[in-house]
Short mmCIF file of C-alpha atoms in Angstrom, two decimals:
data_model
loop_
_atom_site.label_atom_id
_atom_site.label_comp_id
_atom_site.label_asym_id
_atom_site.label_seq_id
_atom_site.Cartn_x
_atom_site.Cartn_y
_atom_site.Cartn_z
CA UNK A 1 0.00 0.00 0.00
CA UNK A 2 1.00 3.59 -0.53
CA UNK A 3 1.90 5.00 2.88
CA UNK A 4 1.74 8.55 1.51
CA UNK A 5 -2.01 8.34 1.02
CA UNK A 6 -4.19 9.63 3.82
CA UNK A 7 -7.13 7.38 3.06
CA UNK A 8 -7.95 4.30 1.05
CA UNK A 9 -11.51 4.31 -0.23
CA UNK A 10 -13.17 0.93 -0.77
CA UNK A 11 -16.33 0.56 -2.85
CA UNK A 12 -18.25 -2.72 -2.57
CA UNK A 13 -20.69 -3.45 -5.38
CA UNK A 14 -23.04 -6.42 -5.00
CA UNK A 15 -25.77 -7.94 -7.13
CA UNK A 16 -27.98 -10.99 -6.65
CA UNK A 17 -30.74 -10.63 -9.27
CA UNK A 18 -34.09 -12.38 -9.17
CA UNK A 19 -34.01 -15.99 -10.39
CA UNK A 20 -30.32 -16.39 -9.52
CA UNK A 21 -28.94 -18.52 -6.71
CA UNK A 22 -29.20 -16.58 -3.42
CA UNK A 23 -25.84 -15.51 -2.00
CA UNK A 24 -24.85 -14.30 1.47
CA UNK A 25 -23.77 -10.90 0.19
CA UNK A 26 -25.00 -8.98 3.25
CA UNK A 27 -22.87 -11.20 5.47
CA UNK A 28 -19.82 -10.65 3.28
CA UNK A 29 -20.20 -6.86 3.39
CA UNK A 30 -20.87 -6.85 7.13
CA UNK A 31 -17.81 -9.00 7.89
CA UNK A 32 -15.55 -6.87 5.71
CA UNK A 33 -16.69 -3.68 7.44
CA UNK A 34 -16.34 -5.25 10.88
CA UNK A 35 -12.81 -6.42 10.11
CA UNK A 36 -11.75 -2.96 9.00
CA UNK A 37 -13.37 -1.32 12.05
CA UNK A 38 -11.21 -3.40 14.38
CA UNK A 39 -8.01 -3.01 12.35
CA UNK A 40 -5.02 -0.92 13.53
CA UNK A 41 -5.34 1.24 10.40
CA UNK A 42 -9.11 1.71 10.60
CA UNK A 43 -8.79 5.49 10.41
CA UNK A 44 -7.06 5.14 7.03
CA UNK A 45 -9.98 3.40 5.32
CA UNK A 46 -13.32 4.67 4.09
CA UNK A 47 -15.77 2.01 2.92
CA UNK A 48 -18.98 2.41 0.96
CA UNK A 49 -21.31 -0.22 -0.43
CA UNK A 50 -23.94 -0.28 -3.17
CA UNK A 51 -26.30 -3.26 -3.02
CA UNK A 52 -28.54 -4.56 -5.82
CA UNK A 53 -26.22 -2.86 -8.26
CA UNK A 54 -27.73 -2.07 -11.64
CA UNK A 55 -25.46 -1.83 -14.66
CA UNK A 56 -25.54 1.98 -14.74
CA UNK A 57 -24.88 2.10 -10.96
CA UNK A 58 -21.34 0.84 -11.59
CA UNK A 59 -20.10 4.07 -13.16
CA UNK A 60 -22.24 6.26 -10.91
CA UNK A 61 -20.86 4.67 -7.75
CA UNK A 62 -17.28 5.03 -8.92
CA UNK A 63 -17.90 8.66 -9.85
CA UNK A 64 -19.61 9.40 -6.54
CA UNK A 65 -17.21 7.61 -4.16
CA UNK A 66 -13.94 7.87 -6.15
CA UNK A 67 -12.61 4.59 -4.69
CA UNK A 68 -9.08 3.22 -4.75
CA UNK A 69 -10.37 -0.34 -4.40
CA UNK A 70 -13.46 -1.70 -6.14
CA UNK A 71 -14.90 -5.00 -4.87
CA UNK A 72 -17.66 -6.86 -6.73
CA UNK A 73 -19.65 -9.67 -5.08
CA UNK A 74 -22.14 -11.64 -7.12
CA UNK A 75 -22.47 -14.01 -10.05
CA UNK A 76 -20.13 -14.55 -12.98
CA UNK A 77 -20.69 -16.34 -16.29
CA UNK A 78 -17.10 -16.78 -17.45
CA UNK A 79 -15.99 -15.13 -20.65
CA UNK A 80 -19.50 -13.77 -21.25
CA UNK A 81 -19.25 -11.25 -18.39
CA UNK A 82 -20.53 -10.39 -14.92
CA UNK A 83 -24.17 -10.37 -13.83
CA UNK A 84 -25.70 -7.15 -12.50
CA UNK A 85 -29.36 -6.12 -12.24
CA UNK A 86 -31.67 -4.31 -14.61
CA UNK A 87 -34.42 -1.87 -13.65
CA UNK A 88 -36.77 -4.72 -12.74
CA UNK A 89 -34.29 -6.62 -10.58
CA UNK A 90 -33.60 -9.33 -13.15
CA UNK A 91 -30.27 -10.26 -14.67
CA UNK A 92 -28.31 -7.80 -16.79
CA UNK A 93 -25.12 -9.22 -18.26
CA UNK A 94 -22.22 -6.77 -18.66
CA UNK A 95 -19.61 -8.21 -20.99
CA UNK A 96 -15.88 -8.39 -20.40
CA UNK A 97 -14.88 -5.74 -22.91
CA UNK A 98 -17.31 -3.22 -21.42
CA UNK A 99 -16.12 -3.85 -17.85
CA UNK A 100 -12.46 -3.53 -18.83
CA UNK A 101 -13.18 -0.35 -20.80
CA UNK A 102 -14.88 1.20 -17.79
CA UNK A 103 -11.89 0.58 -15.53
CA UNK A 104 -9.56 1.94 -18.20
CA UNK A 105 -11.32 5.28 -17.77
CA UNK A 106 -10.68 5.17 -14.00
CA UNK A 107 -7.14 3.78 -14.15
CA UNK A 108 -5.61 6.91 -12.59
CA UNK A 109 -7.78 6.48 -9.52
CA UNK A 110 -8.48 2.76 -8.98
CA UNK A 111 -5.48 0.65 -7.94
CA UNK A 112 -7.12 -2.68 -7.08
CA UNK A 113 -10.20 -4.58 -8.26
CA UNK A 114 -11.56 -7.70 -6.54
CA UNK A 115 -14.06 -9.78 -8.51
CA UNK A 116 -15.58 -12.19 -5.99
CA UNK A 117 -17.62 -14.16 -8.52
CA UNK A 118 -17.24 -17.48 -10.32
CA UNK A 119 -15.05 -17.60 -13.44
CA UNK A 120 -14.23 -13.89 -13.10
CA UNK A 121 -10.58 -14.48 -14.02
CA UNK A 122 -11.68 -13.79 -17.60
CA UNK A 123 -12.55 -10.22 -16.66
CA UNK A 124 -9.50 -9.91 -14.40
CA UNK A 125 -7.13 -10.67 -17.27
CA UNK A 126 -8.60 -7.78 -19.27
CA UNK A 127 -8.94 -5.29 -16.41
CA UNK A 128 -5.31 -5.78 -15.30
CA UNK A 129 -4.20 -4.19 -18.56
CA UNK A 130 -5.25 -0.91 -16.93
CA UNK A 131 -5.41 -1.54 -13.15
CA UNK A 132 -2.34 -2.53 -11.11
CA UNK A 133 -3.88 -5.34 -9.06
CA UNK A 134 -6.90 -7.45 -10.01
CA UNK A 135 -8.23 -10.60 -8.32
CA UNK A 136 -10.56 -12.99 -10.13
CA UNK A 137 -11.76 -16.54 -9.64
CA UNK A 138 -10.51 -19.26 -11.98
CA UNK A 139 -13.61 -21.44 -11.65
CA UNK A 140 -16.77 -21.92 -9.59
CA UNK A 141 -16.28 -20.80 -6.00
CA UNK A 142 -18.56 -21.66 -3.10
CA UNK A 143 -20.24 -18.83 -1.20
CA UNK A 144 -18.44 -19.75 2.04
CA UNK A 145 -15.03 -19.76 0.37
CA UNK A 146 -15.71 -16.40 -1.29
CA UNK A 147 -16.60 -14.83 2.05
CA UNK A 148 -13.57 -16.30 3.85
CA UNK A 149 -11.27 -14.95 1.15
CA UNK A 150 -12.78 -11.46 1.15
CA UNK A 151 -12.76 -11.04 4.93
CA UNK A 152 -9.13 -12.15 5.28
CA UNK A 153 -8.06 -10.01 2.32
CA UNK A 154 -9.36 -6.82 3.93
CA UNK A 155 -8.15 -7.89 7.37
CA UNK A 156 -4.65 -7.87 5.90
CA UNK A 157 -5.08 -4.50 4.19
CA UNK A 158 -6.42 -3.08 7.45
CA UNK A 159 -3.24 -4.25 9.15
CA UNK A 160 -1.12 -2.33 6.64
CA UNK A 161 -0.11 -5.28 4.47
CA UNK A 162 0.42 -5.28 0.69
CA UNK A 163 -2.06 -6.51 -1.89
CA UNK A 164 0.08 -9.57 -2.55
CA UNK A 165 0.17 -10.49 1.16
CA UNK A 166 -3.57 -9.85 1.47
CA UNK A 167 -4.21 -12.19 -1.45
CA UNK A 168 -2.05 -14.91 0.10
CA UNK A 169 -3.82 -14.52 3.45
CA UNK A 170 -7.20 -14.75 1.76
CA UNK A 171 -6.26 -18.04 0.10
CA UNK A 172 -4.91 -19.35 3.40
CA UNK A 173 -8.18 -18.40 5.12
CA UNK A 174 -10.05 -20.69 2.74
CA UNK A 175 -7.69 -23.52 3.72
CA UNK A 176 -8.08 -22.85 7.44
CA UNK A 177 -11.87 -22.97 7.02
CA UNK A 178 -11.46 -26.49 5.64
CA UNK A 179 -12.73 -25.62 2.16
CA UNK A 180 -10.63 -27.16 -0.66
CA UNK A 181 -10.87 -24.13 -2.95
CA UNK A 182 -7.76 -22.17 -1.99
CA UNK A 183 -6.36 -22.35 -5.52
CA UNK A 184 -9.36 -20.70 -7.16
CA UNK A 185 -8.59 -17.00 -6.40
CA UNK A 186 -6.01 -15.61 -8.81
CA UNK A 187 -4.10 -12.34 -8.40
CA UNK A 188 -3.03 -10.57 -11.57
CA UNK A 189 -0.56 -7.70 -11.21
CA UNK A 190 0.37 -5.24 -13.92
CA UNK A 191 4.12 -4.84 -14.48
CA UNK A 192 4.54 -1.10 -14.20
CA UNK A 193 7.69 -1.08 -16.35
CA UNK A 194 6.27 -2.69 -19.49
CA UNK A 195 2.54 -2.97 -18.69
CA UNK A 196 2.68 -6.76 -19.15
CA UNK A 197 0.30 -8.53 -16.76
CA UNK A 198 1.58 -11.33 -14.56
CA UNK A 199 -0.47 -13.77 -12.53
CA UNK A 200 0.36 -14.80 -8.98
CA UNK A 201 -1.00 -18.15 -7.84
CA UNK A 202 -1.30 -19.21 -4.23
CA UNK A 203 0.81 -22.33 -3.54
CA UNK A 204 0.03 -24.23 -0.32
CA UNK A 205 2.85 -25.71 1.70
CA UNK A 206 2.25 -29.20 0.33
CA UNK A 207 0.42 -28.60 -2.89
CA UNK A 208 0.46 -32.29 -3.77
CA UNK A 209 -1.70 -32.99 -0.73
CA UNK A 210 -4.63 -31.17 -2.29
CA UNK A 211 -6.85 -32.50 -5.06
CA UNK A 212 -7.15 -29.50 -7.36
CA UNK A 213 -9.31 -31.32 -9.89
CA UNK A 214 -12.28 -31.28 -7.54
CA UNK A 215 -12.51 -27.92 -5.82
CA UNK A 216 -15.42 -28.59 -3.52
CA UNK A 217 -17.60 -31.15 -1.80
CA UNK A 218 -21.20 -32.15 -1.80
CA UNK A 219 -22.09 -30.01 1.23
CA UNK A 220 -21.23 -26.73 -0.48
CA UNK A 221 -24.00 -24.59 -1.87
CA UNK A 222 -24.39 -21.06 -3.16
CA UNK A 223 -21.90 -21.15 -6.01
CA UNK A 224 -21.38 -17.77 -7.62
CA UNK A 225 -21.89 -18.72 -11.24
CA UNK A 226 -24.70 -18.88 -13.77
CA UNK A 227 -24.50 -21.45 -16.54
CA UNK A 228 -25.16 -20.15 -20.02
CA UNK A 229 -24.55 -21.49 -23.49
CA UNK A 230 -24.47 -25.19 -24.37
CA UNK A 231 -22.66 -26.56 -21.37
CA UNK A 232 -22.63 -30.17 -20.24
CA UNK A 233 -25.37 -30.45 -17.63
CA UNK A 234 -25.16 -34.24 -17.28
CA UNK A 235 -26.23 -35.18 -13.79
CA UNK A 236 -23.67 -36.72 -11.46
CA UNK A 237 -23.86 -37.82 -7.87
CA UNK A 238 -21.16 -38.12 -5.24
CA UNK A 239 -20.67 -41.30 -3.30
CA UNK A 240 -19.26 -41.58 0.21
CA UNK A 241 -15.70 -41.83 -1.09
CA UNK A 242 -16.01 -38.56 -3.00
CA UNK A 243 -15.80 -40.00 -6.53
CA UNK A 244 -18.31 -39.13 -9.21
CA UNK A 245 -20.76 -41.73 -10.50
CA UNK A 246 -23.10 -41.05 -13.38
CA UNK A 247 -26.70 -41.55 -12.32
CA UNK A 248 -29.00 -44.29 -13.58
CA UNK A 249 -32.43 -42.86 -13.04
CA UNK A 250 -34.94 -44.42 -15.38
CA UNK A 251 -35.84 -47.62 -13.57
CA UNK A 252 -39.50 -47.63 -14.52
CA UNK A 253 -41.72 -46.12 -17.16
CA UNK A 254 -44.00 -44.30 -14.68
CA UNK A 255 -41.08 -42.41 -13.16
CA UNK A 256 -39.77 -41.52 -16.58
CA UNK A 257 -43.20 -40.18 -17.57
CA UNK A 258 -43.36 -37.97 -14.47
CA UNK A 259 -39.96 -36.51 -15.34
CA UNK A 260 -41.06 -35.83 -18.89
CA UNK A 261 -44.29 -34.16 -17.70
CA UNK A 262 -42.35 -31.69 -15.52
CA UNK A 263 -40.00 -30.87 -18.38
CA UNK A 264 -42.93 -30.41 -20.79
CA UNK A 265 -44.58 -27.94 -18.42
CA UNK A 266 -41.42 -25.82 -18.46
CA UNK A 267 -41.25 -26.08 -22.26
CA UNK A 268 -44.81 -24.76 -22.48
CA UNK A 269 -43.90 -21.83 -20.22
CA UNK A 270 -40.92 -20.99 -22.43
CA UNK A 271 -43.08 -21.00 -25.55
CA UNK A 272 -45.79 -18.94 -23.90
CA UNK A 273 -43.39 -16.25 -22.68
CA UNK A 274 -41.70 -16.10 -26.09
CA UNK A 275 -44.82 -14.50 -27.51
CA UNK A 276 -44.11 -11.25 -25.64
CA UNK A 277 -40.32 -11.33 -25.40
CA UNK A 278 -37.56 -11.46 -28.02
CA UNK A 279 -35.56 -14.67 -28.34
CA UNK A 280 -32.86 -13.40 -30.68
CA UNK A 281 -30.82 -11.62 -27.96
CA UNK A 282 -29.11 -12.84 -24.80
CA UNK A 283 -30.90 -10.20 -22.75
CA UNK A 284 -34.28 -11.34 -24.05
CA UNK A 285 -33.56 -14.99 -23.32
CA UNK A 286 -32.30 -14.19 -19.83
CA UNK A 287 -35.53 -12.30 -19.15
CA UNK A 288 -37.64 -15.21 -20.37
CA UNK A 289 -35.69 -17.66 -18.22
CA UNK A 290 -36.05 -15.40 -15.20
CA UNK A 291 -39.82 -15.25 -15.64
CA UNK A 292 -40.00 -19.04 -16.01
CA UNK A 293 -38.10 -19.53 -12.75
CA UNK A 294 -40.35 -16.99 -11.02
CA UNK A 295 -43.47 -18.83 -12.22
CA UNK A 296 -42.07 -22.12 -10.91
CA UNK A 297 -41.24 -20.55 -7.54
CA UNK A 298 -44.74 -19.08 -7.15
CA UNK A 299 -46.49 -22.33 -8.11
CA UNK A 300 -46.01 -24.80 -5.22
CA UNK A 301 -47.42 -27.74 -7.18
CA UNK A 302 -45.12 -27.14 -10.13
CA UNK A 303 -42.22 -26.49 -7.80
CA UNK A 304 -42.76 -29.89 -6.15
CA UNK A 305 -42.93 -31.63 -9.52
CA UNK A 306 -39.72 -29.97 -10.67
CA UNK A 307 -37.86 -30.84 -7.46
CA UNK A 308 -39.13 -34.43 -7.67
CA UNK A 309 -37.86 -34.61 -11.24
CA UNK A 310 -34.48 -33.21 -10.24
CA UNK A 311 -34.22 -35.67 -7.37
CA UNK A 312 -35.13 -38.63 -9.54
CA UNK A 313 -33.45 -37.80 -12.81
CA UNK A 314 -31.33 -34.70 -12.47
CA UNK A 315 -31.09 -32.05 -15.16
CA UNK A 316 -30.51 -34.57 -17.93
CA UNK A 317 -34.22 -35.05 -18.60
CA UNK A 318 -34.68 -31.29 -18.99
CA UNK A 319 -31.80 -31.19 -21.45
CA UNK A 320 -33.50 -33.83 -23.55
CA UNK A 321 -36.93 -32.16 -23.60
CA UNK A 322 -36.32 -28.40 -23.50
CA UNK A 323 -35.91 -26.88 -26.94
CA UNK A 324 -35.68 -23.11 -26.71
CA UNK A 325 -33.00 -20.39 -26.96
CA UNK A 326 -33.50 -19.65 -23.23
CA UNK A 327 -33.31 -23.31 -22.20
CA UNK A 328 -29.66 -23.17 -21.12
CA UNK A 329 -30.43 -20.37 -18.63
CA UNK A 330 -33.30 -22.36 -17.13
CA UNK A 331 -31.19 -25.52 -16.95
CA UNK A 332 -28.44 -23.56 -15.19
CA UNK A 333 -30.92 -22.38 -12.55
CA UNK A 334 -32.30 -25.91 -12.13
CA UNK A 335 -28.79 -27.23 -11.67
CA UNK A 336 -28.16 -24.67 -8.93
CA UNK A 337 -31.42 -25.69 -7.24
CA UNK A 338 -30.33 -29.30 -7.39
CA UNK A 339 -26.95 -28.50 -5.82
CA UNK A 340 -28.67 -26.48 -3.10
CA UNK A 341 -31.07 -29.30 -2.23
CA UNK A 342 -28.48 -32.10 -2.45
#
């Protein structure tokens, strides 16, 4: 940190739109603020937060608060961008190029960006072209791990430590909490001499002791990602030894018919909502998917049928039946429901 600066201003942006997996964002913000209040350097930090951040709130908040550190908590979609909210509270995707371009405009002011969302390393690699220190997540990160990292990161800054040390402490905090996701946060630092980004990866004391191919366990919920596109949603279960076993669900014709009926109901909803919403844009399809999820959530009978289908056959049956441009968004939400209930 720059000891010549009187204050460090931190801006926390958070978004958890309707129809997305609920995250403990309030807890994350509260714990960060509490950690800074008890720190030796508490008088050197000013912290502001903007919840339910809409896409236009990003620039407004930066203009209003003029932060040195910008922290985003919410959902990520990988290379497609970060998820904020629109005027109605539903998802608004802001793509990577737009996010990076925004921070380029504030590069004289902002010195660190923390993207506490799944697969946000894509955005970090672009933002670090203009900002000195950027942290992103290399894959899906559990809500608990994201909170542990953030709290420890700001604990370290509050104690006068560097960004690199704060990053290392944040990764270590995930380990201490017993969550095998300490390798997911990635720190990218801009080389000030030639502007070439470099990435710093946390290396535990005995890296070989950790299974990095499976960053999580079956008790973790609240992952900070939203599946989009044509991803592989094949259902898997986890046995007591932690290995993955593909499910065999269709043991009788009656059960298979019940699964198909639930999927057909969702297909009918998709077709019905398409009459009043465009299907040729990502924004339109995200809106349709959001309305489908809302209709499921407000219809207890349908909700029970969907959960029964997920329990019996996973998302695979929905993949087979759903045929709509917005289907991948709905399947992503169903998959998150399944993980939450498992």
